[in-house]
CSV table of C-alpha atoms and ligand atoms in Angstrom, one decimal:
chain,number,residue,atom,x,y,z
X,1,UNK,CA,0.0,0.0,0.0
X,2,UNK,CA,1.4,3.3,-1.1
X,3,UNK,CA,1.3,6.3,1.2
X,4,UNK,CA,0.0,9.0,-1.1
X,5,UNK,CA,-0.8,11.9,1.3
X,6,UNK,CA,2.0,14.1,-0.1
X,7,UNK,CA,1.1,13.4,-3.7
X,8,UNK,CA,-2.6,14.2,-3.1
X,9,UNK,CA,-1.8,17.5,-1.5
X,10,UNK,CA,0.5,18.3,-4.5
X,11,UNK,CA,-2.5,17.5,-6.8
X,12,UNK,CA,-4.8,19.7,-4.8
X,13,UNK,CA,-2.2,22.5,-5.1
X,14,UNK,CA,-1.9,22.1,-8.8
X,15,UNK,CA,-5.6,21.9,-9.5
X,16,UNK,CA,-6.5,24.8,-7.2
X,17,UNK,CA,-10.0,25.9,-7.9
X,18,UNK,CA,-10.3,24.0,-11.3
X,19,UNK,CA,-13.4,21.8,-11.7
X,20,UNK,CA,-12.8,18.2,-10.8
X,21,UNK,CA,-15.5,16.0,-12.1
X,22,UNK,CA,-14.8,12.3,-12.7
X,23,UNK,CA,-16.6,9.7,-14.8
X,24,UNK,CA,-15.7,6.3,-13.5
X,25,UNK,CA,-17.2,3.3,-15.3
X,26,UNK,CA,-16.6,-0.3,-14.2
X,27,UNK,CA,-17.1,-3.4,-16.4
X,28,UNK,CA,-17.1,-7.1,-15.5
X,29,UNK,CA,-17.7,-8.8,-12.2
X,30,UNK,CA,-18.7,-7.4,-8.8
X,31,UNK,CA,-15.1,-7.5,-7.6
X,32,UNK,CA,-14.2,-5.1,-10.3
X,33,UNK,CA,-17.2,-2.9,-9.5
X,34,UNK,CA,-15.9,-2.9,-5.9
X,35,UNK,CA,-12.5,-1.8,-7.1
X,36,UNK,CA,-14.3,1.0,-9.0
X,37,UNK,CA,-15.8,2.2,-5.7
X,38,UNK,CA,-12.3,2.3,-4.2
X,39,UNK,CA,-11.0,4.3,-7.2
X,40,UNK,CA,-13.9,6.7,-6.5
X,41,UNK,CA,-13.0,6.8,-2.8
X,42,UNK,CA,-9.5,7.9,-3.7
X,43,UNK,CA,-10.7,10.5,-6.2
X,44,UNK,CA,-13.0,11.9,-3.6
X,45,UNK,CA,-10.0,12.5,-1.4
X,46,UNK,CA,-8.5,14.5,-4.2
X,47,UNK,CA,-11.6,16.7,-4.4
X,48,UNK,CA,-13.4,15.0,-7.3
X,49,UNK,CA,-17.1,14.8,-7.6
X,50,UNK,CA,-18.8,12.3,-9.9
X,51,UNK,CA,-20.8,12.5,-13.1
X,52,UNK,CA,-22.6,9.9,-15.1
X,53,UNK,CA,-22.1,11.9,-18.2
X,54,UNK,CA,-18.6,11.6,-19.8
X,55,UNK,CA,-19.1,14.9,-21.7
X,56,UNK,CA,-19.1,16.8,-18.4
X,57,UNK,CA,-16.0,15.0,-17.1
X,58,UNK,CA,-12.5,16.4,-16.4
X,59,UNK,CA,-11.2,12.9,-15.7
X,60,UNK,CA,-12.5,9.6,-17.2
X,61,UNK,CA,-11.5,6.2,-15.8
X,62,UNK,CA,-12.6,3.0,-17.5
X,63,UNK,CA,-12.2,0.1,-15.1
X,64,UNK,CA,-12.0,-2.8,-17.5
X,65,UNK,CA,-12.8,-6.5,-17.8
X,66,UNK,CA,-10.8,-9.1,-19.8
X,67,UNK,CA,-12.9,-12.2,-19.2
X,68,UNK,CA,-14.2,-12.5,-22.8
X,69,UNK,CA,-13.2,-10.9,-26.1
X,70,UNK,CA,-16.4,-9.0,-26.5
X,71,UNK,CA,-15.8,-7.4,-23.1
X,72,UNK,CA,-12.5,-6.1,-24.3
X,73,UNK,CA,-13.9,-5.0,-27.7
X,74,UNK,CA,-16.5,-2.9,-26.0
X,75,UNK,CA,-13.8,-1.0,-24.1
X,76,UNK,CA,-11.7,-0.5,-27.2
X,77,UNK,CA,-14.8,0.9,-28.9
X,78,UNK,CA,-15.5,3.3,-26.0
X,79,UNK,CA,-11.8,4.4,-25.8
X,80,UNK,CA,-11.8,5.0,-29.6
X,81,UNK,CA,-14.9,7.2,-29.3
X,82,UNK,CA,-13.2,9.3,-26.6
X,83,UNK,CA,-10.7,10.7,-29.1
X,84,UNK,CA,-13.4,13.2,-30.0
X,85,UNK,CA,-14.0,14.1,-26.4
X,86,UNK,CA,-10.3,14.9,-26.0
X,87,UNK,CA,-10.2,17.0,-29.1
X,88,UNK,CA,-13.1,19.0,-27.8
X,89,UNK,CA,-11.5,19.3,-24.3
X,90,UNK,CA,-7.7,18.9,-24.4
X,91,UNK,CA,-7.4,19.1,-20.6
X,92,UNK,CA,-9.5,16.0,-20.3
X,93,UNK,CA,-7.5,13.1,-18.6
X,94,UNK,CA,-8.3,9.5,-19.6
X,95,UNK,CA,-7.1,6.5,-17.6
X,96,UNK,CA,-7.6,2.8,-18.1
X,97,UNK,CA,-7.7,0.5,-15.1
X,98,UNK,CA,-8.8,-3.0,-14.4
X,99,UNK,CA,-8.1,-6.5,-15.8
X,100,UNK,CA,-7.4,-5.6,-19.4
X,101,UNK,CA,-4.4,-3.4,-18.5
X,102,UNK,CA,-2.9,-6.2,-16.4
X,103,UNK,CA,-2.1,-8.0,-19.8
X,104,UNK,CA,1.1,-6.4,-21.1
X,105,UNK,CA,0.1,-6.8,-24.7
X,106,UNK,CA,-3.1,-4.8,-24.0
X,107,UNK,CA,-1.2,-2.1,-22.2
X,108,UNK,CA,1.2,-1.9,-25.2
X,109,UNK,CA,-1.7,-1.7,-27.7
X,110,UNK,CA,-3.4,1.1,-25.7
X,111,UNK,CA,-0.1,3.1,-25.6
X,112,UNK,CA,0.5,2.6,-29.3
X,113,UNK,CA,-2.9,2.9,-30.8
X,114,UNK,CA,-4.9,5.2,-28.4
X,115,UNK,CA,-2.9,8.4,-27.8
X,116,UNK,CA,-5.9,9.9,-26.1
X,117,UNK,CA,-5.2,7.7,-23.1
X,118,UNK,CA,-3.0,9.3,-20.5
X,119,UNK,CA,-2.3,6.4,-18.2
X,120,UNK,CA,-3.0,2.8,-17.4
X,121,UNK,CA,-2.9,1.2,-14.0
X,122,UNK,CA,-3.0,-2.5,-13.1
X,123,UNK,CA,-5.5,-4.3,-10.8
X,124,UNK,CA,-3.2,-4.2,-7.8
X,125,UNK,CA,-2.1,-0.6,-8.4
X,126,UNK,CA,-5.2,1.4,-7.4
X,127,UNK,CA,-3.1,3.2,-4.8
X,128,UNK,CA,-0.9,4.4,-7.6
X,129,UNK,CA,-3.7,6.5,-9.0
X,130,UNK,CA,-2.6,9.8,-7.4
X,131,UNK,CA,1.0,9.4,-8.8
X,132,UNK,CA,-0.3,8.7,-12.2
X,133,UNK,CA,-2.7,11.7,-12.1
X,134,UNK,CA,0.1,13.9,-10.9
X,135,UNK,CA,2.4,12.8,-13.7
X,136,UNK,CA,-0.3,13.6,-16.2
X,137,UNK,CA,-1.0,17.0,-14.7
X,138,UNK,CA,2.7,17.8,-14.9
X,139,UNK,CA,2.6,16.9,-18.6
X,140,UNK,CA,4.9,13.9,-18.4
X,141,UNK,CA,3.1,12.0,-21.2
X,142,UNK,CA,1.8,8.5,-21.2
X,143,UNK,CA,2.4,6.6,-17.9
X,144,UNK,CA,1.7,3.2,-16.7
X,145,UNK,CA,1.9,1.4,-13.3
X,146,UNK,CA,1.0,-2.3,-13.2
X,147,UNK,CA,3.0,-3.0,-10.1
X,148,UNK,CA,1.4,-5.4,-7.6
X,149,UNK,CA,1.0,-3.1,-4.5
X,150,UNK,CA,-0.9,-4.2,-1.5
X,151,UNK,CA,-4.6,-4.7,-2.0
X,152,UNK,CA,-5.5,-1.4,-0.6
X,153,UNK,CA,-8.7,-2.6,0.9
X,154,UNK,CA,-8.4,-1.7,4.6
X,155,UNK,CA,-7.7,2.0,4.3
X,156,UNK,CA,-9.7,3.6,1.6
X,157,UNK,CA,-13.2,5.0,2.0
X,158,UNK,CA,-15.3,3.6,-0.8
X,159,UNK,CA,-17.9,5.6,-2.7
X,160,UNK,CA,-20.6,3.0,-2.7
X,161,UNK,CA,-23.1,2.8,-5.6
X,162,UNK,CA,-26.0,1.8,-3.4
X,163,UNK,CA,-27.2,2.9,0.0
X,164,UNK,CA,-28.6,-0.5,1.0
X,165,UNK,CA,-26.5,-3.1,-0.9
X,166,UNK,CA,-22.8,-3.4,-0.3
X,167,UNK,CA,-20.1,-5.6,-1.7
X,168,UNK,CA,-17.4,-6.8,0.7
X,169,UNK,CA,-14.4,-8.6,-0.9
X,170,UNK,CA,-13.2,-11.4,1.4
X,171,UNK,CA,-10.3,-12.3,-0.8
X,172,UNK,CA,-8.5,-11.3,-4.0
X,173,UNK,CA,-7.0,-13.3,-6.8
X,174,UNK,CA,-7.4,-16.9,-7.9
X,175,UNK,CA,-5.2,-20.0,-7.7
X,176,UNK,CA,-7.3,-22.3,-9.8
X,177,UNK,CA,-6.2,-21.8,-13.4
X,178,UNK,CA,-9.2,-23.1,-15.1
X,179,UNK,CA,-7.8,-23.5,-18.6
X,180,UNK,CA,-10.2,-21.1,-20.3
X,181,UNK,CA,-9.8,-18.3,-17.8
X,182,UNK,CA,-7.7,-15.1,-17.8
X,183,UNK,CA,-8.5,-14.1,-14.2
X,184,UNK,CA,-5.6,-15.8,-12.4
X,185,UNK,CA,-3.2,-14.0,-14.9
X,186,UNK,CA,-4.7,-10.6,-14.3
X,187,UNK,CA,-5.6,-10.8,-10.6
X,188,UNK,CA,-2.7,-12.7,-9.2
X,189,UNK,CA,-2.7,-15.4,-6.4
X,190,UNK,CA,-5.3,-15.8,-3.7
X,191,UNK,CA,-5.0,-13.3,-0.8
X,192,UNK,CA,-7.6,-13.5,2.0
X,193,UNK,CA,-8.5,-10.5,4.1
X,194,UNK,CA,-8.2,-10.8,7.8
X,195,UNK,CA,-11.5,-11.9,9.4
X,196,UNK,CA,-11.4,-9.1,11.9
X,197,UNK,CA,-11.2,-6.5,9.1
X,198,UNK,CA,-14.2,-8.2,7.3
X,199,UNK,CA,-16.3,-8.4,10.4
X,200,UNK,CA,-15.7,-4.8,11.4
X,201,UNK,CA,-16.5,-3.6,7.8
X,202,UNK,CA,-19.7,-5.6,7.8
X,203,UNK,CA,-20.6,-4.3,11.3
X,204,UNK,CA,-20.0,-0.8,10.2
X,205,UNK,CA,-22.1,-1.2,7.0
X,206,UNK,CA,-25.0,-2.7,9.0
X,207,UNK,CA,-24.9,0.2,11.4
X,208,UNK,CA,-25.1,2.5,8.5
X,209,UNK,CA,-28.3,0.8,7.4
X,210,UNK,CA,-27.1,-1.6,4.7
X,211,UNK,CA,-29.5,-4.4,4.2
X,212,UNK,CA,-27.5,-6.7,1.9
X,213,UNK,CA,-23.9,-7.6,2.3
X,214,UNK,CA,-22.4,-9.5,-0.7
X,215,UNK,CA,-19.2,-11.3,0.2
X,216,UNK,CA,-17.0,-11.6,-2.9
X,217,UNK,CA,-14.1,-13.7,-4.0
X,218,UNK,CA,-13.3,-15.8,-7.1
X,219,UNK,CA,-13.6,-18.9,-4.9
X,220,UNK,CA,-14.8,-18.0,-1.5
X,221,UNK,CA,-14.5,-21.6,-0.5
X,222,UNK,CA,-10.8,-21.3,-0.3
X,223,UNK,CA,-11.1,-18.3,2.0
X,224,UNK,CA,-8.6,-18.4,4.9
X,225,UNK,CA,-6.3,-21.1,3.4
X,226,UNK,CA,-3.5,-18.6,3.2
X,227,UNK,CA,-4.2,-17.3,6.7
X,228,UNK,CA,-2.7,-20.4,8.4
X,229,UNK,CA,-6.0,-22.4,8.4
X,230,UNK,CA,-7.4,-20.7,11.5
X,231,UNK,CA,-10.6,-19.7,9.8
X,232,UNK,CA,-12.6,-21.2,6.9
X,233,UNK,CA,-15.4,-19.6,4.9
X,234,UNK,CA,-18.2,-21.4,6.7
X,235,UNK,CA,-16.8,-20.2,10.0
X,236,UNK,CA,-16.6,-16.6,8.6
X,237,UNK,CA,-20.3,-16.9,7.7
X,238,UNK,CA,-21.1,-18.0,11.2
X,239,UNK,CA,-19.2,-15.1,12.7
X,240,UNK,CA,-20.9,-12.6,10.4
X,241,UNK,CA,-24.3,-14.1,11.2
X,242,UNK,CA,-23.7,-13.1,14.9
X,243,UNK,CA,-23.7,-9.4,14.0
X,244,UNK,CA,-26.9,-7.8,15.2
X,245,UNK,CA,-29.3,-6.1,12.8
X,246,UNK,CA,-31.8,-6.7,10.0
X,247,UNK,CA,-29.7,-7.6,7.0
X,248,UNK,CA,-28.8,-10.6,4.9
X,249,UNK,CA,-25.6,-12.0,3.6
X,250,UNK,CA,-24.9,-13.3,0.1
X,251,UNK,CA,-21.7,-14.6,-1.4
X,252,UNK,CA,-20.1,-15.5,-4.7
X,253,UNK,CA,-18.5,-17.4,-6.3
X,254,UNK,CA,-18.3,-20.8,-4.7
X,255,UNK,CA,-16.1,-23.3,-6.6
X,256,UNK,CA,-17.8,-26.8,-6.6
X,257,UNK,CA,-14.4,-28.5,-6.0
X,258,UNK,CA,-14.3,-27.0,-2.4
X,259,UNK,CA,-18.1,-26.6,-1.7
X,260,UNK,CA,-18.2,-28.6,1.5
X,261,UNK,CA,-21.1,-29.9,3.6
X,262,UNK,CA,-19.9,-27.4,6.2
X,263,UNK,CA,-20.7,-24.6,3.8
X,264,UNK,CA,-24.2,-26.0,3.1
X,265,UNK,CA,-24.8,-26.5,6.8
X,266,UNK,CA,-23.7,-22.9,7.5
X,267,UNK,CA,-26.2,-21.7,4.9
X,268,UNK,CA,-29.0,-23.6,6.6
X,269,UNK,CA,-28.0,-22.8,10.2
X,270,UNK,CA,-27.4,-19.0,9.7
X,271,UNK,CA,-30.7,-17.1,9.5
X,272,UNK,CA,-29.0,-14.1,7.9
X,273,UNK,CA,-27.4,-16.0,5.1
X,274,UNK,CA,-29.7,-15.9,2.0
X,275,UNK,CA,-31.1,-19.2,0.9
X,276,UNK,CA,-29.5,-19.4,-2.5
X,277,UNK,CA,-26.3,-20.9,-3.8
X,278,UNK,CA,-24.5,-19.9,-7.0
X,279,UNK,CA,-22.5,-23.0,-7.9
X,280,UNK,CA,-20.9,-22.5,-11.3
X,281,UNK,CA,-20.7,-25.9,-13.1
X,282,UNK,CA,-19.3,-24.7,-16.5
X,283,UNK,CA,-20.2,-28.0,-18.3
X,284,UNK,CA,-22.3,-31.1,-17.8
X,285,UNK,CA,-19.6,-33.3,-19.2
X,286,UNK,CA,-16.9,-34.7,-17.0
X,287,UNK,CA,-14.5,-35.0,-20.0
X,288,UNK,CA,-14.9,-31.3,-20.7
X,289,UNK,CA,-14.6,-30.4,-17.0
X,290,UNK,CA,-11.3,-32.3,-16.9
X,291,UNK,CA,-10.0,-30.3,-19.9
X,292,UNK,CA,-11.2,-27.2,-18.2
X,293,UNK,CA,-9.1,-28.2,-15.1
X,294,UNK,CA,-12.1,-27.7,-12.9
X,295,UNK,CA,-11.1,-30.6,-10.7
X,296,UNK,CA,-14.5,-32.2,-10.1
X,297,UNK,CA,-16.6,-34.6,-12.1
X,298,UNK,CA,-20.3,-34.3,-12.7
X,299,UNK,CA,-20.9,-37.0,-10.1
X,300,UNK,CA,-19.0,-34.9,-7.5
X,301,UNK,CA,-21.1,-31.9,-8.4
X,302,UNK,CA,-24.4,-33.8,-8.2
X,303,UNK,CA,-23.2,-35.1,-4.8
X,304,UNK,CA,-23.3,-31.5,-3.5
X,305,UNK,CA,-26.6,-30.8,-5.2
X,306,UNK,CA,-28.1,-33.9,-3.6
X,307,UNK,CA,-26.9,-32.9,-0.2
X,308,UNK,CA,-28.5,-29.4,-0.5
X,309,UNK,CA,-31.7,-30.8,-1.9
X,310,UNK,CA,-31.8,-33.5,0.9
X,311,UNK,CA,-32.1,-30.6,3.3
X,312,UNK,CA,-34.5,-28.6,1.1
X,313,UNK,CA,-35.8,-30.1,-2.1
X,314,UNK,CA,-36.8,-26.7,-3.4
X,315,UNK,CA,-33.4,-25.0,-2.6
X,316,UNK,CA,-32.5,-22.3,-5.1
X,317,UNK,CA,-29.4,-22.9,-7.3
X,318,UNK,CA,-27.9,-20.9,-10.1
X,319,UNK,CA,-24.9,-21.6,-12.2
X,320,UNK,CA,-22.5,-20.4,-14.9
X,321,UNK,CA,-22.1,-22.5,-18.1
X,322,UNK,CA,-19.7,-22.2,-21.0
X,323,UNK,CA,-20.9,-23.4,-24.4
X,324,UNK,CA,-18.5,-24.4,-27.1
X,325,UNK,CA,-15.3,-25.1,-25.1
X,326,UNK,CA,-12.7,-26.4,-27.5
X,327,UNK,CA,-13.8,-29.6,-29.1
X,328,UNK,CA,-17.0,-29.8,-27.0
X,329,UNK,CA,-18.9,-32.6,-28.8
X,330,UNK,CA,-22.6,-32.8,-29.4
X,331,UNK,CA,-22.7,-35.5,-26.7
X,332,UNK,CA,-20.9,-33.2,-24.2
X,333,UNK,CA,-23.4,-30.5,-25.0
X,334,UNK,CA,-26.4,-33.0,-24.5
X,335,UNK,CA,-24.9,-33.8,-21.1
X,336,UNK,CA,-25.0,-30.1,-20.2
X,337,UNK,CA,-28.7,-29.9,-21.3
X,338,UNK,CA,-29.6,-32.9,-19.2
X,339,UNK,CA,-27.7,-31.5,-16.2
X,340,UNK,CA,-29.8,-28.3,-16.5
X,341,UNK,CA,-33.0,-30.2,-16.6
X,342,UNK,CA,-31.9,-32.5,-13.8
X,343,UNK,CA,-30.7,-29.8,-11.4
X,344,UNK,CA,-33.6,-27.4,-12.2
X,345,UNK,CA,-31.6,-24.1,-11.8
X,346,UNK,CA,-33.5,-21.0,-11.1
X,347,UNK,CA,-31.2,-19.1,-13.4
X,348,UNK,CA,-28.2,-19.6,-15.7
X,349,UNK,CA,-25.4,-17.3,-16.7
X,350,UNK,CA,-24.2,-18.8,-20.0
X,351,UNK,CA,-21.4,-17.7,-22.2
X,352,UNK,CA,-20.0,-18.8,-25.5
X,353,UNK,CA,-16.4,-19.8,-25.0
X,354,UNK,CA,-14.0,-17.0,-25.8
X,355,UNK,CA,-10.4,-17.7,-26.5
X,356,UNK,CA,-8.1,-15.8,-24.1
X,357,UNK,CA,-4.5,-15.6,-25.2
X,358,UNK,CA,-2.0,-16.9,-22.6
X,359,UNK,CA,-4.5,-19.5,-21.2
X,360,UNK,CA,-4.0,-23.2,-21.8
X,361,UNK,CA,-7.3,-23.6,-23.6
X,362,UNK,CA,-6.2,-21.1,-26.2
X,363,UNK,CA,-3.7,-23.8,-27.4
X,364,UNK,CA,-6.3,-26.5,-27.7
X,365,UNK,CA,-7.6,-27.6,-31.1
X,366,UNK,CA,-11.2,-26.7,-31.7
X,367,UNK,CA,-13.2,-28.1,-34.7
X,368,UNK,CA,-16.6,-26.8,-33.7
X,369,UNK,CA,-17.8,-23.9,-35.8
X,370,UNK,CA,-19.0,-20.6,-34.3
X,371,UNK,CA,-22.3,-21.2,-36.0
X,372,UNK,CA,-22.8,-24.5,-34.2
X,373,UNK,CA,-21.8,-22.8,-30.9
X,374,UNK,CA,-24.4,-20.2,-31.5
X,375,UNK,CA,-27.0,-22.9,-32.1
X,376,UNK,CA,-26.1,-24.7,-28.9
X,377,UNK,CA,-26.4,-21.5,-27.0
X,378,UNK,CA,-29.9,-20.8,-28.3
X,379,UNK,CA,-30.9,-24.4,-27.5
X,380,UNK,CA,-29.5,-24.1,-23.9
X,381,UNK,CA,-31.4,-20.8,-23.3
X,382,UNK,CA,-34.6,-22.4,-24.6
X,383,UNK,CA,-34.3,-25.4,-22.3
X,384,UNK,CA,-33.5,-23.1,-19.3
X,385,UNK,CA,-36.6,-21.0,-20.1
X,386,UNK,CA,-38.8,-24.1,-19.9
X,387,UNK,CA,-37.1,-25.2,-16.7
X,388,UNK,CA,-37.5,-21.9,-14.9
X,389,UNK,CA,-41.1,-21.3,-16.0
X,390,UNK,CA,-42.0,-24.7,-14.5
X,391,UNK,CA,-39.7,-24.4,-11.5
X,392,UNK,CA,-40.8,-20.9,-10.5
X,393,UNK,CA,-44.4,-22.2,-10.0
X,394,UNK,CA,-43.2,-23.7,-6.8
X,395,UNK,CA,-43.2,-20.3,-5.2
X,396,UNK,CA,-46.9,-19.6,-5.9
X,397,UNK,CA,-48.8,-19.4,-2.7
X,398,UNK,CA,-45.7,-18.8,-0.6
X,399,UNK,CA,-44.8,-15.5,1.1
X,400,UNK,CA,-41.2,-14.4,0.2
X,401,UNK,CA,-39.1,-11.9,2.0
X,402,UNK,CA,-37.9,-9.4,-0.6
X,403,UNK,CA,-35.3,-6.6,-0.6
X,404,UNK,CA,-36.9,-3.9,-2.8
X,405,UNK,CA,-34.4,-2.8,-5.5
X,406,UNK,CA,-36.1,-0.3,-7.7
X,407,UNK,CA,-39.2,0.7,-9.5
X,408,UNK,CA,-40.2,-1.9,-12.1
X,409,UNK,CA,-39.4,-1.2,-15.7
X,410,UNK,CA,-42.2,-3.4,-16.8
X,411,UNK,CA,-45.2,-1.9,-15.1
X,412,UNK,CA,-46.1,1.6,-13.8
X,413,UNK,CA,-46.6,1.8,-10.0
X,414,UNK,CA,-44.8,-1.6,-9.5
X,415,UNK,CA,-41.6,-2.3,-7.8
X,416,UNK,CA,-38.9,-5.0,-8.3
X,417,UNK,CA,-36.7,-6.7,-5.8
X,418,UNK,CA,-35.0,-10.0,-5.1
X,419,UNK,CA,-36.0,-12.6,-2.6
X,420,UNK,CA,-33.7,-14.4,-0.3
X,421,UNK,CA,-33.7,-17.2,-2.9
X,422,UNK,CA,-32.3,-14.7,-5.5
X,423,UNK,CA,-35.6,-14.7,-7.4
X,424,UNK,CA,-36.8,-11.5,-9.1
X,425,UNK,CA,-40.1,-10.5,-7.5
X,426,UNK,CA,-42.4,-7.8,-9.0
X,427,UNK,CA,-45.3,-6.3,-7.1
X,428,UNK,CA,-47.3,-3.1,-6.7
X,429,UNK,CA,-46.0,-0.7,-4.1
X,430,UNK,CA,-44.8,2.8,-3.2
X,431,UNK,CA,-41.3,4.1,-4.2
X,432,UNK,CA,-40.6,4.8,-0.5
X,433,UNK,CA,-40.2,1.0,0.0
X,434,UNK,CA,-37.0,0.9,-2.2
X,435,UNK,CA,-34.1,-0.3,0.0
X,436,UNK,CA,-36.5,-2.0,2.5
X,437,UNK,CA,-37.5,-5.6,3.2
X,438,UNK,CA,-41.1,-6.5,2.5
X,439,UNK,CA,-43.1,-9.7,2.6
X,440,UNK,CA,-44.7,-10.6,-0.7
X,441,UNK,CA,-47.3,-13.3,-1.3
X,442,UNK,CA,-46.6,-14.9,-4.6
X,443,UNK,CA,-49.5,-15.2,-7.0
X,444,UNK,CA,-47.9,-15.7,-10.4
X,445,UNK,CA,-44.8,-17.1,-12.1
X,446,UNK,CA,-43.1,-16.1,-15.4
X,447,UNK,CA,-39.8,-17.5,-16.7
X,448,UNK,CA,-37.7,-14.6,-15.4
X,449,UNK,CA,-39.6,-13.5,-12.3
X,450,UNK,CA,-42.5,-14.1,-10.0
X,451,UNK,CA,-45.3,-11.6,-9.2
X,452,UNK,CA,-47.3,-11.0,-6.0
X,453,UNK,CA,-48.8,-8.7,-3.5
X,454,UNK,CA,-47.2,-7.1,-0.4
X,455,UNK,CA,-48.8,-8.7,2.6
X,456,UNK,CA,-50.7,-6.6,5.1
X,457,UNK,CA,-48.0,-6.7,7.7
X,458,UNK,CA,-45.4,-5.1,5.5
X,459,UNK,CA,-47.5,-2.7,3.5
X,460,UNK,CA,-47.9,-0.8,6.8
X,461,UNK,CA,-44.1,-0.3,7.2
W,1,SAM,N1,-14.5,-17.6,-10.2
W,1,SAM,C1,-15.7,-17.9,-10.7
W,1,SAM,C2,-15.9,-19.4,-10.7
W,1,SAM,O1,-15.0,-20.1,-10.8
W,1,SAM,O2,-17.0,-19.8,-10.8
W,1,SAM,C3,-15.9,-17.4,-12.1
W,1,SAM,C4,-15.5,-16.0,-12.3
W,1,SAM,S1,-15.6,-15.6,-14.1
W,1,SAM,C5,-15.2,-14.0,-13.9
W,1,SAM,C6,-17.3,-15.7,-14.4
W,1,SAM,C7,-17.7,-16.6,-15.5
W,1,SAM,O3,-17.2,-16.2,-16.7
W,1,SAM,C8,-17.1,-18.0,-15.3
W,1,SAM,O4,-17.9,-18.8,-14.4
W,1,SAM,C9,-17.3,-18.6,-16.7
W,1,SAM,O5,-18.5,-19.2,-16.9
W,1,SAM,C10,-17.1,-17.4,-17.6
W,1,SAM,N2,-15.9,-17.3,-18.3
W,1,SAM,C11,-14.6,-17.2,-17.8
W,1,SAM,N3,-13.7,-17.3,-18.8
W,1,SAM,C12,-14.4,-17.4,-20.0
W,1,SAM,C13,-14.0,-17.6,-21.3
W,1,SAM,N4,-12.8,-17.6,-21.7
W,1,SAM,N5,-15.0,-17.7,-22.2
W,1,SAM,C14,-16.3,-17.7,-21.9
W,1,SAM,N6,-16.7,-17.6,-20.6
W,1,SAM,C15,-15.8,-17.5,-19.7
W,2,SF4,FE1,-11.4,-18.2,-13.5
W,2,SF4,FE2,-11.6,-20.7,-12.5
W,2,SF4,FE3,-10.5,-18.8,-11.1
W,2,SF4,FE4,-13.1,-18.8,-11.5
W,2,SF4,S1,-11.9,-20.4,-10.4
W,2,SF4,S2,-11.8,-17.1,-11.6
W,2,SF4,S3,-13.2,-19.6,-13.6
W,2,SF4,S4,-9.7,-19.6,-13.0
W,3,F3S,FE1,-13.8,-9.7,-13.1
W,3,F3S,FE2,-13.6,-9.4,-15.7
W,3,F3S,FE3,-11.5,-9.1,-14.1
W,3,F3S,S1,-14.9,-10.8,-14.7
W,3,F3S,S2,-11.8,-10.3,-12.3
W,3,F3S,S3,-13.4,-7.8,-14.2
W,3,F3S,S4,-11.5,-10.2,-16.0
């Protein structure tokens, strides 16, 4: 962790009474969004306010994602379009942060082909932001810092995007090296935060009125392994559950290779832990899983699902799936379809395989055409639609506890929220309920949400 007090006061001196409006946009996963909130926290210290409109900004920071090619292409498109903005306002400063810049070939490409960019900073170099800004303000030309500093999590005030939902990283990095995935290369090895820091952050958030705490890590199930083995993730959940207050705890992601019975037991035992598990399977074929280096078979995976469902047959599960991994056969894909029907997921996040240079899968032969991959994806989505339409009917007649997120985009006068089971619930209600818990009696089911009525008890809140 860099001490940047002196640099920040130099920046404040240089900028004087100049306007300081920043546009910070994060792409990718919630861990990256959480980094974006830290970037904003640092900028706030330097006197910046924030705008959602890049045309008003004096500083633009794009906090990028590298997980799939289309995520990167989107950023290149946006950076390209910023050339015009810079021409209109030459004092505009543009910085690129996040996972894309942690790949040296990308940092090179940005330097060479996008002269409108002033600096790039790596995923572990957030605390270098004041130095990079200072260099730019002094007119030193393009600068880059992709050093791995400390993770910077314990000291900076975050500018949180929501007043009732907060993300709390419990660990950083990933050790798993799934063969398709760039994350271990751009985020480094696993580092767990100290439990006392996590507990005090959650306690503080709850005292500020936050209702949902999302614990984040690429594989929360390996939390604590680098801390000498004194605490595991299920133990951390039990500790957090003791914090007083009306809130719930979610977490993601949970790698099936280390999803233990202790984890499942903790979910059932802790009343504040939401009753939902995101358990990314990636493929229904054990052969494909082996080539992905996932280190579990479909039988292992179904063993965890069986244990969860033996405790609650209706328990809500969601997953991630990759379609078209190199040389995925039609038979492999059929195995994925039958897994989806068999497990009855409430939701799927499915992606067509994207080749990431530097990963092991990028070297694997692949004879399946892009057309065929697209066809498989459409078939998978169709099967999931049927599964969820049928499966969501189990909620009809139940009363679900819902954290109200926003007004519904589908119907005037309606609200939208998520239940403990991570199901979207839509119902009629006043805007003042946003950010509150309500009880909703479910009367209808669609393939993407359930609908219902606020019960008497909660409509009086
Ligand atoms: N750590 C999480 C886990 O292991 O479940 C996943 C994090 S990753 C950021 C989110 C999802 O992106 C993965 O679960 C996977 O389905 C997908 N993904 C990762 N690399 C991909 C690639 N090269 N092509 C397509 N999808 C990919
Ligand atoms: Fe990527 Fe696998 Fe790590 Fe998840 S566990 S971030 S998929 S390497
Ligand atoms: Fe997340 Fe994308 Fe990086 S998914 S860790 S922002 S590559």
